[in-house]
Amino acid sequence: MTRIPSSPRTVLPLLTLAALAATACGGSRMHEAVHSPNGHGTAANETYASPTNAPQAGGDAPADKVAAAPPAAARAEAGAAEGGAYRPAPTPSPQEERPGLGTEWGETRESRVSSAPFERQDWNTPLSTASFFYNDESGVRAMLGSGYWDRRSDGISAARGAITIRVVDERGAALPTFSAGGRSYVMGNDGARYSIRIENQTGARFEAVATVDGLDVIDGQPGSFEKRGYLVAPWSSVEIDGFRRSEDEVAAFRFGRVQDSYAAKRGSDRNVGVIGVAVFQERGSSYPWTQRELGRRGAADAFPGRFAPAP
């Protein structure tokens, strides 16, 4: 993995996911940091990359993707795993068990990262945000209520149609998703593994900052727009399949009981049940060329008025 040094104040480093067969990178870099471009604390001078495509059924290795490195401050606090997200703390004292699903700190999966520069158009304000509220079948039905709802498999459209986000199972198939009242709901099953797939349908690059149960997927800290995310290259997709443990591994996302969730073991289950993605535009980029717009251009007619109109 080639390390890319920090750029001037406004440049934000991102990570590029290396193939699983690539040589593992040294973990020492994960402890280096520089001041963040906006001066609000510190950010790692490298971002973490994980496989671009999630592993296929049968044990196939996932493809490369690009991610931003977690802030150094997050990694420095007590209890952090070496170079990655926080490992679960001891289970707190027993309390009334909440129904429904949460996301557990799952098994270790190989997912290597490398770094690449990326400068946001606006450091603090994403171009677009999207969220999925997930639960088991009874929980989703309860949240949908008796009102009108749609079942959909096309995911959530973000960044004015440039980005599509889906929650997929370990085979890559979209989980049952429902839309009602301006919200999207995903139905999962206890024990099942899932990933967050982010598809870029333009020729521009974007940065995607993702959270699960209110925790950043890279450093395990409360989600924030100031965290770095995964770089989504032009006309490509990225699958985020776990909380980052190090430059080489993630802890898989697995549905489980709320009390067993990573968030609950980190100290609070307040935000359990929601997956979020914030999309940032690259400075100086333009992205009007979605598939829809390309189709409209291709169907343009130079002589639409072939016949005289009636009086």
mmCIF file of C-alpha atoms in Angstrom:
data_model
loop_
_atom_site.group_PDB
_atom_site.id
_atom_site.type_symbol
_atom_site.label_atom_id
_atom_site.label_comp_id
_atom_site.label_asym_id
_atom_site.label_seq_id
_atom_site.Cartn_x
_atom_site.Cartn_y
_atom_site.Cartn_z
ATOM 1 C CA MET A 1 0.000 0.000 0.000
ATOM 2 C CA THR A 2 1.436 3.315 -1.054
ATOM 3 C CA ARG A 3 1.082 6.002 1.509
ATOM 4 C CA ILE A 4 0.007 9.431 0.268
ATOM 5 C CA PRO A 5 1.269 12.303 2.392
ATOM 6 C CA SER A 6 -1.023 15.044 3.617
ATOM 7 C CA SER A 7 -1.814 17.854 1.181
ATOM 8 C CA PRO A 8 -2.426 21.561 1.931
ATOM 9 C CA ARG A 9 -5.016 22.662 4.452
ATOM 10 C CA THR A 10 -8.043 22.053 2.246
ATOM 11 C CA VAL A 11 -7.109 18.601 0.967
ATOM 12 C CA LEU A 12 -8.829 15.681 2.695
ATOM 13 C CA PRO A 13 -7.147 12.241 2.431
ATOM 14 C CA LEU A 14 -9.206 9.204 1.491
ATOM 15 C CA LEU A 15 -8.576 5.475 1.450
ATOM 16 C CA THR A 16 -8.583 3.109 -1.487
ATOM 17 C CA LEU A 17 -9.413 -0.514 -0.764
ATOM 18 C CA ALA A 18 -6.789 -2.973 -1.878
ATOM 19 C CA ALA A 19 -7.551 -6.454 -3.165
ATOM 20 C CA LEU A 20 -7.553 -9.204 -0.603
ATOM 21 C CA ALA A 21 -4.560 -10.756 -2.303
ATOM 22 C CA ALA A 22 -2.473 -7.636 -1.902
ATOM 23 C CA THR A 23 0.344 -7.473 0.612
ATOM 24 C CA ALA A 24 -0.813 -6.327 4.052
ATOM 25 C CA CYS A 25 0.159 -2.750 4.907
ATOM 26 C CA GLY A 26 2.070 -1.727 8.007
ATOM 27 C CA GLY A 27 -0.168 -0.833 10.935
ATOM 28 C CA SER A 28 2.191 1.884 12.206
ATOM 29 C CA ARG A 29 0.778 4.510 9.860
ATOM 30 C CA MET A 30 -2.567 4.331 11.535
ATOM 31 C CA HIS A 31 -1.153 6.224 14.491
ATOM 32 C CA GLU A 32 0.069 9.222 12.509
ATOM 33 C CA ALA A 33 -2.174 12.280 12.252
ATOM 34 C CA VAL A 34 -2.289 15.889 11.102
ATOM 35 C CA HIS A 35 -4.633 18.768 11.782
ATOM 36 C CA SER A 36 -7.893 18.479 9.886
ATOM 37 C CA PRO A 37 -8.529 20.995 7.069
ATOM 38 C CA ASN A 38 -11.222 22.840 8.970
ATOM 39 C CA GLY A 39 -9.228 23.099 12.151
ATOM 40 C CA HIS A 40 -11.817 21.196 14.199
ATOM 41 C CA GLY A 41 -9.503 18.701 15.854
ATOM 42 C CA THR A 42 -7.382 16.085 14.161
ATOM 43 C CA ALA A 43 -7.829 13.646 11.337
ATOM 44 C CA ALA A 44 -5.650 10.772 10.198
ATOM 45 C CA ASN A 45 -3.299 11.581 7.343
ATOM 46 C CA GLU A 46 -4.408 8.405 5.627
ATOM 47 C CA THR A 47 -7.787 6.861 5.038
ATOM 48 C CA TYR A 48 -8.672 3.201 5.289
ATOM 49 C CA ALA A 49 -9.701 1.152 2.292
ATOM 50 C CA SER A 50 -11.609 -2.086 2.275
ATOM 51 C CA PRO A 51 -12.715 -4.514 -0.453
ATOM 52 C CA THR A 52 -14.630 -2.865 -3.286
ATOM 53 C CA ASN A 53 -17.086 -5.681 -3.534
ATOM 54 C CA ALA A 54 -18.312 -7.634 -0.542
ATOM 55 C CA PRO A 55 -17.306 -11.311 -0.445
ATOM 56 C CA GLN A 56 -19.582 -13.565 -2.405
ATOM 57 C CA ALA A 57 -21.298 -16.633 -1.058
ATOM 58 C CA GLY A 58 -18.912 -19.517 -0.764
ATOM 59 C CA GLY A 59 -16.003 -17.507 0.604
ATOM 60 C CA ASP A 60 -14.963 -15.474 -2.467
ATOM 61 C CA ALA A 61 -12.867 -12.449 -1.613
ATOM 62 C CA PRO A 62 -14.543 -9.040 -1.767
ATOM 63 C CA ALA A 63 -13.470 -6.423 -4.320
ATOM 64 C CA ASP A 64 -11.616 -3.181 -3.538
ATOM 65 C CA LYS A 65 -13.300 0.038 -2.336
ATOM 66 C CA VAL A 66 -12.177 3.409 -0.973
ATOM 67 C CA ALA A 67 -12.620 4.810 2.518
ATOM 68 C CA ALA A 68 -11.554 7.736 4.672
ATOM 69 C CA ALA A 69 -9.397 7.271 7.767
ATOM 70 C CA PRO A 70 -10.817 7.690 11.263
ATOM 71 C CA PRO A 71 -9.667 10.694 13.281
ATOM 72 C CA ALA A 72 -6.560 10.130 15.352
ATOM 73 C CA ALA A 73 -8.353 11.343 18.468
ATOM 74 C CA ALA A 74 -10.859 8.516 18.137
ATOM 75 C CA ARG A 75 -8.107 5.945 17.939
ATOM 76 C CA ALA A 76 -6.236 7.415 20.876
ATOM 77 C CA GLU A 77 -8.995 7.061 23.449
ATOM 78 C CA ALA A 78 -8.953 4.182 25.901
ATOM 79 C CA GLY A 79 -10.542 0.932 24.804
ATOM 80 C CA ALA A 80 -9.862 1.393 21.081
ATOM 81 C CA ALA A 81 -8.789 -1.607 19.087
ATOM 82 C CA GLU A 82 -5.287 -1.327 17.634
ATOM 83 C CA GLY A 83 -5.622 0.946 14.606
ATOM 84 C CA GLY A 84 -9.345 0.568 14.184
ATOM 85 C CA ALA A 85 -12.837 0.806 15.635
ATOM 86 C CA TYR A 86 -13.518 0.192 19.303
ATOM 87 C CA ARG A 87 -13.938 -3.384 20.397
ATOM 88 C CA PRO A 88 -17.026 -4.131 22.445
ATOM 89 C CA ALA A 89 -16.755 -3.351 26.138
ATOM 90 C CA PRO A 90 -18.039 -5.774 28.787
ATOM 91 C CA THR A 91 -21.803 -6.137 28.772
ATOM 92 C CA PRO A 92 -23.386 -3.529 31.083
ATOM 93 C CA SER A 93 -25.540 -4.460 34.046
ATOM 94 C CA PRO A 94 -28.755 -6.282 33.127
ATOM 95 C CA GLN A 95 -31.712 -4.146 32.168
ATOM 96 C CA GLU A 96 -35.022 -4.556 30.412
ATOM 97 C CA GLU A 97 -34.350 -6.110 27.012
ATOM 98 C CA ARG A 98 -35.453 -4.080 24.005
ATOM 99 C CA PRO A 99 -37.243 -5.917 21.184
ATOM 100 C CA GLY A 100 -36.096 -5.917 17.569
ATOM 101 C CA LEU A 101 -32.701 -5.976 15.903
ATOM 102 C CA GLY A 102 -29.385 -4.262 16.453
ATOM 103 C CA THR A 103 -26.035 -4.688 14.693
ATOM 104 C CA GLU A 104 -23.402 -6.851 16.371
ATOM 105 C CA TRP A 105 -19.613 -6.732 16.155
ATOM 106 C CA GLY A 106 -19.355 -9.797 13.927
ATOM 107 C CA GLU A 107 -16.605 -12.119 12.810
ATOM 108 C CA THR A 108 -13.347 -10.740 11.442
ATOM 109 C CA ARG A 109 -13.255 -10.327 7.666
ATOM 110 C CA GLU A 110 -10.250 -9.432 5.537
ATOM 111 C CA SER A 111 -10.646 -5.948 4.081
ATOM 112 C CA ARG A 112 -7.495 -4.010 3.202
ATOM 113 C CA VAL A 113 -7.229 -0.276 2.613
ATOM 114 C CA SER A 114 -4.928 2.261 0.992
ATOM 115 C CA SER A 115 -5.059 6.047 0.787
ATOM 116 C CA ALA A 116 -5.937 8.621 -1.855
ATOM 117 C CA PRO A 117 -6.410 12.412 -1.708
ATOM 118 C CA PHE A 118 -9.882 13.956 -1.806
ATOM 119 C CA GLU A 119 -10.911 17.568 -1.244
ATOM 120 C CA ARG A 120 -14.531 18.214 -0.314
ATOM 121 C CA GLN A 121 -16.525 20.949 -1.978
ATOM 122 C CA ASP A 122 -17.880 21.821 1.467
ATOM 123 C CA TRP A 123 -16.119 20.342 4.494
ATOM 124 C CA ASN A 124 -19.014 20.533 6.987
ATOM 125 C CA THR A 125 -22.060 20.143 4.740
ATOM 126 C CA PRO A 126 -22.754 16.980 2.729
ATOM 127 C CA LEU A 127 -24.302 17.175 -0.691
ATOM 128 C CA SER A 128 -26.912 14.630 0.393
ATOM 129 C CA THR A 129 -27.797 12.314 3.293
ATOM 130 C CA ALA A 130 -29.802 9.094 3.371
ATOM 131 C CA SER A 131 -30.908 6.705 6.101
ATOM 132 C CA PHE A 132 -32.482 3.262 6.492
ATOM 133 C CA PHE A 133 -34.423 2.239 9.600
ATOM 134 C CA TYR A 134 -33.949 -1.504 9.995
ATOM 135 C CA ASN A 135 -35.690 -4.128 12.116
ATOM 136 C CA ASP A 136 -37.077 -7.644 12.041
ATOM 137 C CA GLU A 137 -40.386 -8.364 10.301
ATOM 138 C CA SER A 138 -42.636 -7.576 13.264
ATOM 139 C CA GLY A 139 -40.659 -4.422 13.995
ATOM 140 C CA VAL A 140 -40.872 -3.149 10.427
ATOM 141 C CA ARG A 141 -44.599 -3.844 10.308
ATOM 142 C CA ALA A 142 -45.060 -1.931 13.555
ATOM 143 C CA MET A 143 -43.063 1.044 12.257
ATOM 144 C CA LEU A 144 -44.940 1.101 8.951
ATOM 145 C CA GLY A 145 -48.251 1.134 10.790
ATOM 146 C CA SER A 146 -51.545 0.916 8.932
ATOM 147 C CA GLY A 147 -50.795 3.661 6.419
ATOM 148 C CA TYR A 148 -49.847 3.361 2.757
ATOM 149 C CA TRP A 149 -46.386 1.993 1.964
ATOM 150 C CA ASP A 150 -44.378 0.759 -1.017
ATOM 151 C CA ARG A 151 -42.005 -2.160 -1.289
ATOM 152 C CA ARG A 152 -38.950 -1.324 -3.353
ATOM 153 C CA SER A 153 -35.635 -2.863 -4.410
ATOM 154 C CA ASP A 154 -34.072 0.153 -6.098
ATOM 155 C CA GLY A 155 -32.616 1.494 -2.863
ATOM 156 C CA ILE A 156 -32.363 5.139 -1.877
ATOM 157 C CA SER A 157 -31.372 7.726 -4.456
ATOM 158 C CA ALA A 158 -28.979 10.402 -3.165
ATOM 159 C CA ALA A 159 -26.975 13.357 -4.522
ATOM 160 C CA ARG A 160 -29.715 14.233 -7.016
ATOM 161 C CA GLY A 161 -29.676 10.781 -8.567
ATOM 162 C CA ALA A 162 -25.899 10.419 -8.778
ATOM 163 C CA ILE A 163 -25.701 7.864 -5.942
ATOM 164 C CA THR A 164 -27.843 4.819 -5.119
ATOM 165 C CA ILE A 165 -27.594 3.185 -1.687
ATOM 166 C CA ARG A 166 -28.845 -0.289 -0.807
ATOM 167 C CA VAL A 167 -28.604 -2.606 2.178
ATOM 168 C CA VAL A 168 -27.740 -6.071 0.828
ATOM 169 C CA ASP A 169 -27.382 -9.574 2.238
ATOM 170 C CA GLU A 170 -24.220 -11.685 2.126
ATOM 171 C CA ARG A 171 -25.102 -12.848 -1.400
ATOM 172 C CA GLY A 172 -25.409 -9.258 -2.624
ATOM 173 C CA ALA A 173 -29.202 -9.253 -2.956
ATOM 174 C CA ALA A 174 -31.066 -6.185 -1.693
ATOM 175 C CA LEU A 175 -32.879 -6.787 1.599
ATOM 176 C CA PRO A 176 -36.662 -6.193 1.619
ATOM 177 C CA THR A 177 -37.049 -2.421 1.718
ATOM 178 C CA PHE A 178 -40.216 -0.399 2.286
ATOM 179 C CA SER A 179 -40.960 3.295 1.912
ATOM 180 C CA ALA A 180 -43.559 5.226 3.887
ATOM 181 C CA GLY A 181 -43.869 8.779 5.118
ATOM 182 C CA GLY A 182 -40.595 9.839 3.542
ATOM 183 C CA ARG A 183 -38.626 7.127 5.346
ATOM 184 C CA SER A 184 -37.101 3.840 4.180
ATOM 185 C CA TYR A 185 -37.339 0.663 6.264
ATOM 186 C CA VAL A 186 -35.195 -2.463 5.826
ATOM 187 C CA MET A 187 -36.223 -5.914 7.019
ATOM 188 C CA GLY A 188 -33.480 -8.156 8.411
ATOM 189 C CA ASN A 189 -33.186 -11.498 10.175
ATOM 190 C CA ASP A 190 -31.471 -12.305 13.462
ATOM 191 C CA GLY A 191 -27.965 -13.626 12.824
ATOM 192 C CA ALA A 192 -27.811 -12.594 9.164
ATOM 193 C CA ARG A 193 -24.833 -10.671 7.783
ATOM 194 C CA TYR A 194 -25.346 -7.543 5.697
ATOM 195 C CA SER A 195 -23.430 -4.838 3.847
ATOM 196 C CA ILE A 196 -24.053 -1.259 2.728
ATOM 197 C CA ARG A 197 -23.686 -0.906 -1.050
ATOM 198 C CA ILE A 198 -23.054 2.562 -2.492
ATOM 199 C CA GLU A 199 -23.227 2.912 -6.292
ATOM 200 C CA ASN A 200 -21.918 5.900 -8.245
ATOM 201 C CA GLN A 201 -23.751 6.445 -11.532
ATOM 202 C CA THR A 202 -21.668 9.385 -12.742
ATOM 203 C CA GLY A 203 -18.158 10.210 -13.922
ATOM 204 C CA ALA A 204 -17.382 12.167 -10.738
ATOM 205 C CA ARG A 205 -15.872 10.988 -7.442
ATOM 206 C CA PHE A 206 -17.720 11.183 -4.135
ATOM 207 C CA GLU A 207 -16.888 10.593 -0.486
ATOM 208 C CA ALA A 208 -19.402 8.546 1.522
ATOM 209 C CA VAL A 209 -19.374 8.720 5.329
ATOM 210 C CA ALA A 210 -21.402 5.854 6.799
ATOM 211 C CA THR A 211 -22.793 5.099 10.251
ATOM 212 C CA VAL A 212 -24.533 2.088 11.796
ATOM 213 C CA ASP A 213 -26.581 2.577 14.977
ATOM 214 C CA GLY A 214 -25.193 6.109 15.178
ATOM 215 C CA LEU A 215 -21.541 4.951 15.182
ATOM 216 C CA ASP A 216 -19.033 5.734 12.454
ATOM 217 C CA VAL A 217 -18.113 2.530 10.598
ATOM 218 C CA ILE A 218 -14.403 3.378 10.566
ATOM 219 C CA ASP A 219 -13.584 4.532 14.091
ATOM 220 C CA GLY A 220 -16.579 3.304 16.125
ATOM 221 C CA GLN A 221 -17.211 6.776 17.545
ATOM 222 C CA PRO A 222 -20.512 8.753 17.307
ATOM 223 C CA GLY A 223 -21.180 9.631 13.682
ATOM 224 C CA SER A 224 -20.306 13.112 12.453
ATOM 225 C CA PHE A 225 -20.021 14.942 9.127
ATOM 226 C CA GLU A 226 -16.451 15.791 10.120
ATOM 227 C CA LYS A 227 -15.379 12.137 9.931
ATOM 228 C CA ARG A 228 -13.727 10.813 6.770
ATOM 229 C CA GLY A 229 -15.425 8.233 4.594
ATOM 230 C CA TYR A 230 -15.077 5.865 1.654
ATOM 231 C CA LEU A 231 -14.160 7.161 -1.788
ATOM 232 C CA VAL A 232 -16.657 6.071 -4.452
ATOM 233 C CA ALA A 233 -14.914 6.150 -7.821
ATOM 234 C CA PRO A 234 -16.692 7.104 -11.091
ATOM 235 C CA TRP A 235 -19.126 4.526 -12.459
ATOM 236 C CA SER A 236 -18.340 2.070 -9.651
ATOM 237 C CA SER A 237 -19.664 0.771 -6.353
ATOM 238 C CA VAL A 238 -18.385 0.232 -2.819
ATOM 239 C CA GLU A 239 -19.639 -2.278 -0.267
ATOM 240 C CA ILE A 240 -19.028 -1.528 3.399
ATOM 241 C CA ASP A 241 -19.289 -4.838 5.217
ATOM 242 C CA GLY A 242 -18.177 -4.117 8.770
ATOM 243 C CA PHE A 243 -16.696 -1.877 11.455
ATOM 244 C CA ARG A 244 -13.030 -1.276 10.664
ATOM 245 C CA ARG A 245 -10.676 -3.089 13.021
ATOM 246 C CA SER A 246 -7.447 -2.162 11.236
ATOM 247 C CA GLU A 247 -6.026 -1.420 7.791
ATOM 248 C CA ASP A 248 -6.522 -5.081 6.931
ATOM 249 C CA GLU A 249 -9.723 -6.213 8.664
ATOM 250 C CA VAL A 250 -13.293 -5.354 9.588
ATOM 251 C CA ALA A 251 -15.767 -6.839 12.077
ATOM 252 C CA ALA A 252 -18.755 -7.954 9.981
ATOM 253 C CA PHE A 253 -22.178 -6.339 10.339
ATOM 254 C CA ARG A 254 -24.538 -8.970 11.769
ATOM 255 C CA PHE A 255 -28.111 -8.510 12.899
ATOM 256 C CA GLY A 256 -28.655 -9.559 16.505
ATOM 257 C CA ARG A 257 -30.397 -8.577 19.729
ATOM 258 C CA VAL A 258 -30.254 -4.926 20.747
ATOM 259 C CA GLN A 259 -28.495 -5.784 24.015
ATOM 260 C CA ASP A 260 -25.795 -7.624 22.043
ATOM 261 C CA SER A 261 -25.263 -4.783 19.576
ATOM 262 C CA TYR A 262 -21.912 -3.059 19.224
ATOM 263 C CA ALA A 263 -23.556 0.257 20.167
ATOM 264 C CA ALA A 264 -25.024 -1.169 23.380
ATOM 265 C CA LYS A 265 -21.675 -2.638 24.368
ATOM 266 C CA ARG A 266 -20.068 0.705 23.642
ATOM 267 C CA GLY A 267 -22.371 2.226 26.244
ATOM 268 C CA SER A 268 -25.601 3.384 24.574
ATOM 269 C CA ASP A 269 -28.312 1.755 22.471
ATOM 270 C CA ARG A 270 -30.059 5.117 21.911
ATOM 271 C CA ASN A 271 -29.521 5.092 18.124
ATOM 272 C CA VAL A 272 -29.785 1.366 17.456
ATOM 273 C CA GLY A 273 -31.821 0.584 14.337
ATOM 274 C CA VAL A 274 -30.631 3.131 11.772
ATOM 275 C CA ILE A 275 -28.032 3.110 8.976
ATOM 276 C CA GLY A 276 -26.899 6.465 7.603
ATOM 277 C CA VAL A 277 -24.808 7.663 4.646
ATOM 278 C CA ALA A 278 -23.634 11.235 4.006
ATOM 279 C CA VAL A 279 -22.351 11.990 0.485
ATOM 280 C CA PHE A 280 -19.777 14.717 -0.171
ATOM 281 C CA GLN A 281 -18.953 16.237 -3.550
ATOM 282 C CA GLU A 282 -15.347 16.703 -4.645
ATOM 283 C CA ARG A 283 -14.172 20.301 -5.017
ATOM 284 C CA GLY A 284 -14.269 21.479 -8.621
ATOM 285 C CA SER A 285 -16.222 18.467 -9.879
ATOM 286 C CA SER A 286 -19.476 18.454 -11.800
ATOM 287 C CA TYR A 287 -21.731 15.447 -12.092
ATOM 288 C CA PRO A 288 -24.722 16.152 -14.349
ATOM 289 C CA TRP A 289 -24.185 12.986 -16.382
ATOM 290 C CA THR A 290 -26.404 10.449 -14.738
ATOM 291 C CA GLN A 291 -27.703 7.484 -16.751
ATOM 292 C CA ARG A 292 -31.053 9.237 -17.007
ATOM 293 C CA GLU A 293 -29.521 12.389 -18.469
ATOM 294 C CA LEU A 294 -27.334 10.417 -20.853
ATOM 295 C CA GLY A 295 -30.455 8.593 -22.060
ATOM 296 C CA ARG A 296 -32.273 11.861 -22.656
ATOM 297 C CA ARG A 297 -29.311 13.207 -24.641
ATOM 298 C CA GLY A 298 -29.168 10.076 -26.747
ATOM 299 C CA ALA A 299 -32.888 10.277 -27.530
ATOM 300 C CA ALA A 300 -32.784 13.938 -28.605
ATOM 301 C CA ASP A 301 -34.446 14.572 -32.005
ATOM 302 C CA ALA A 302 -32.922 17.177 -34.312
ATOM 303 C CA PHE A 303 -36.174 17.586 -36.288
ATOM 304 C CA PRO A 304 -39.092 16.951 -33.947
ATOM 305 C CA GLY A 305 -41.610 18.965 -36.008
ATOM 306 C CA ARG A 306 -41.784 16.918 -39.194
ATOM 307 C CA PHE A 307 -45.353 17.808 -40.016
ATOM 308 C CA ALA A 308 -47.331 21.015 -40.000
ATOM 309 C CA PRO A 309 -49.577 21.493 -36.968
ATOM 310 C CA ALA A 310 -53.344 21.685 -37.372
ATOM 311 C CA PRO A 311 -54.789 25.225 -37.437
#
